[in-house]
Tab-separated table of C-alpha atoms in Angstrom:
chain	number	residue	atom	x	y	z
A	24	MET	CA	0.181	-0.036	0.179
A	25	VAL	CA	1.332	3.459	-1.116
A	26	LYS	CA	1.460	5.585	1.952
A	27	PHE	CA	1.732	8.827	0.226
A	28	THR	CA	-1.684	9.295	-1.135
A	29	PRO	CA	-3.714	12.392	-0.215
A	30	ASN	CA	-6.158	10.224	1.923
A	31	TYR	CA	-3.474	8.710	4.030
A	32	LEU	CA	-1.618	11.903	4.528
A	33	SER	CA	-4.853	14.022	5.257
A	34	LYS	CA	-5.707	11.264	7.854
A	35	LYS	CA	-2.445	11.553	9.674
A	36	ILE	CA	-2.341	15.458	9.595
A	37	SER	CA	-5.793	15.589	10.815
A	38	GLU	CA	-4.869	13.098	13.714
A	39	GLN	CA	-1.893	15.245	14.628
A	40	ILE	CA	-4.259	18.451	14.554
A	41	ILE	CA	-6.637	16.868	16.815
A	42	TYR	CA	-3.739	15.614	19.119
A	43	TYR	CA	-2.511	19.343	19.330
A	44	ASN	CA	-6.018	20.640	19.624
A	45	PRO	CA	-8.621	18.540	21.215
A	46	ASP	CA	-11.035	21.439	20.474
A	47	PHE	CA	-11.473	20.430	16.953
A	48	ARG	CA	-12.471	16.663	17.471
A	49	SER	CA	-15.809	17.302	16.424
A	50	ARG	CA	-14.649	18.598	13.125
A	51	GLN	CA	-12.035	16.089	12.541
A	52	ASP	CA	-13.597	14.573	9.366
A	53	SER	CA	-14.191	17.891	7.973
A	54	ILE	CA	-10.333	18.816	8.525
A	55	ARG	CA	-9.327	15.601	6.845
A	56	TYR	CA	-11.606	15.824	3.826
A	57	GLY	CA	-10.487	19.556	3.352
A	58	LEU	CA	-6.790	18.608	3.611
A	59	GLU	CA	-7.471	15.558	1.219
A	60	TRP	CA	-8.781	17.924	-1.359
A	61	MET	CA	-6.152	20.426	-1.055
A	62	LEU	CA	-3.335	17.850	-1.335
A	63	ALA	CA	-4.977	16.416	-4.400
A	64	ALA	CA	-5.201	19.634	-6.063
A	65	ILE	CA	-1.704	20.565	-5.376
A	66	ASN	CA	-0.287	17.168	-6.886
A	67	GLN	CA	-2.581	17.716	-9.863
A	68	ILE	CA	-1.397	21.338	-10.413
A	69	LEU	CA	2.073	20.584	-9.988
A	70	LEU	CA	2.316	17.686	-12.195
A	71	VAL	CA	0.620	19.496	-15.074
A	72	PHE	CA	2.461	22.421	-14.765
A	73	ILE	CA	5.686	20.458	-14.697
A	74	ILE	CA	4.748	18.709	-18.174
A	75	ALA	CA	3.161	21.982	-19.554
A	76	CYS	CA	6.474	23.698	-18.798
A	77	TYR	CA	8.472	20.904	-20.759
A	78	PHE	CA	6.135	21.440	-23.784
A	79	ASP	CA	5.712	25.216	-23.320
A	80	CYS	CA	2.012	25.624	-23.127
A	81	VAL	CA	1.630	26.351	-19.427
A	82	ILE	CA	-1.034	29.176	-19.878
A	83	GLN	CA	-3.340	26.620	-22.255
A	84	ALA	CA	-2.869	23.763	-19.652
A	85	MET	CA	-3.730	25.977	-16.676
A	86	VAL	CA	-6.983	27.282	-18.437
A	87	ILE	CA	-7.947	23.487	-19.281
A	88	LEU	CA	-7.179	22.582	-15.798
A	89	SER	CA	-9.333	25.263	-14.313
A	90	ALA	CA	-12.059	24.321	-16.655
A	91	GLY	CA	-11.758	20.339	-15.653
A	92	GLY	CA	-11.940	21.441	-12.167
A	93	PHE	CA	-14.893	23.695	-12.647
A	94	LEU	CA	-16.637	20.805	-14.615
A	95	ARG	CA	-15.740	18.364	-11.754
A	96	MET	CA	-17.079	20.415	-8.976
A	97	PHE	CA	-20.754	19.831	-10.589
A	98	SER	CA	-20.371	16.325	-11.822
A	99	GLY	CA	-18.418	14.691	-8.918
A	100	GLY	CA	-15.542	13.590	-11.483
A	101	SER	CA	-14.977	10.060	-12.688
A	102	HIS	CA	-12.795	7.627	-10.206
A	103	PHE	CA	-10.268	5.115	-10.764
A	104	LYS	CA	-9.693	2.392	-8.027
A	105	GLY	CA	-6.492	3.895	-6.891
A	106	TYR	CA	-5.333	7.620	-6.444
A	107	TYR	CA	-2.483	7.385	-9.007
A	108	SER	CA	-4.492	5.990	-11.857
A	109	CYS	CA	-6.815	8.737	-11.523
A	110	LEU	CA	-3.809	11.485	-11.230
A	111	PHE	CA	-2.100	9.955	-14.011
A	112	PHE	CA	-5.071	9.919	-16.427
A	113	SER	CA	-6.391	13.101	-15.786
A	114	THR	CA	-2.914	14.760	-16.341
A	115	PHE	CA	-2.772	12.894	-19.565
A	116	GLN	CA	-6.211	14.047	-20.300
A	117	ILE	CA	-5.464	17.618	-19.622
A	118	MET	CA	-2.313	17.496	-21.685
A	119	VAL	CA	-4.040	15.798	-24.749
A	120	ILE	CA	-6.780	18.414	-24.777
A	121	THR	CA	-4.062	21.103	-24.311
A	122	TYR	CA	-2.235	19.805	-27.464
A	123	ILE	CA	-5.550	19.551	-29.327
A	124	SER	CA	-6.699	22.985	-28.593
A	125	ILE	CA	-3.233	24.438	-29.626
A	126	GLU	CA	-2.552	22.520	-32.874
A	127	PHE	CA	-6.256	22.791	-34.197
A	128	ALA	CA	-7.189	26.340	-32.794
A	129	PHE	CA	-7.386	27.693	-36.429
A	130	HIS	CA	-9.941	24.996	-37.461
A	131	PHE	CA	-12.089	25.503	-34.252
A	132	SER	CA	-12.231	29.343	-35.057
A	133	ARG	CA	-13.450	28.949	-38.413
A	134	GLY	CA	-17.031	27.705	-38.254
A	135	MET	CA	-16.521	24.938	-35.924
A	136	LYS	CA	-18.650	27.031	-33.201
A	137	TRP	CA	-21.899	25.091	-33.696
A	138	MET	CA	-20.051	21.611	-33.167
A	139	LEU	CA	-18.483	22.796	-30.185
A	140	ILE	CA	-21.660	24.165	-28.889
A	141	GLY	CA	-23.164	20.900	-29.637
A	142	LEU	CA	-20.289	18.912	-28.102
A	143	ILE	CA	-20.574	21.120	-24.729
A	144	VAL	CA	-24.623	20.584	-24.670
A	145	LEU	CA	-23.959	16.617	-25.084
A	146	SER	CA	-21.312	16.714	-22.375
A	147	PHE	CA	-23.624	18.245	-19.950
A	148	PHE	CA	-26.143	15.554	-20.475
A	149	ILE	CA	-23.620	12.874	-20.149
A	150	ILE	CA	-22.496	14.351	-17.176
A	151	LEU	CA	-25.828	14.977	-15.901
A	152	LYS	CA	-26.924	11.381	-16.432
A	153	LYS	CA	-23.876	9.159	-15.807
A	154	SER	CA	-21.487	11.273	-13.418
A	155	PRO	CA	-21.262	9.761	-9.847
A	156	LYS	CA	-23.248	12.101	-7.484
A	157	LEU	CA	-21.394	12.857	-4.218
A	158	HIS	CA	-23.845	12.559	-1.139
A	159	LYS	CA	-21.902	13.612	1.726
A	160	LYS	CA	-23.148	13.689	5.420
A	161	MET	CA	-21.847	17.241	5.982
């Protein structure tokens, strides 16, 4: 078992926070959940940034990463069984979309607007129907 996943690290950090601040015991799960999201986001941003620097497309990759984060906020995202599988696949996906947006920008700007609008609408309905819904207690 890999000991450096955001879930594992957030559990250990939240245990230390509660140890030194027992007043927060009732909020331990919220603290752990927030830490897990922050650590996962930092990993994703750093990995995309490093790869984008190598390919000299940082601005485009960050825009696509932001758009993907915004979309995931509503859909709950897609999940693999392991954290690293999800991290590497989503990073690969972001970089492929970045490459396509750079290489084919000319074609998209020449009358593909209706196709893009159609794809956005189709994506919306797919996400609405197929994405996992997160039902949290808090």
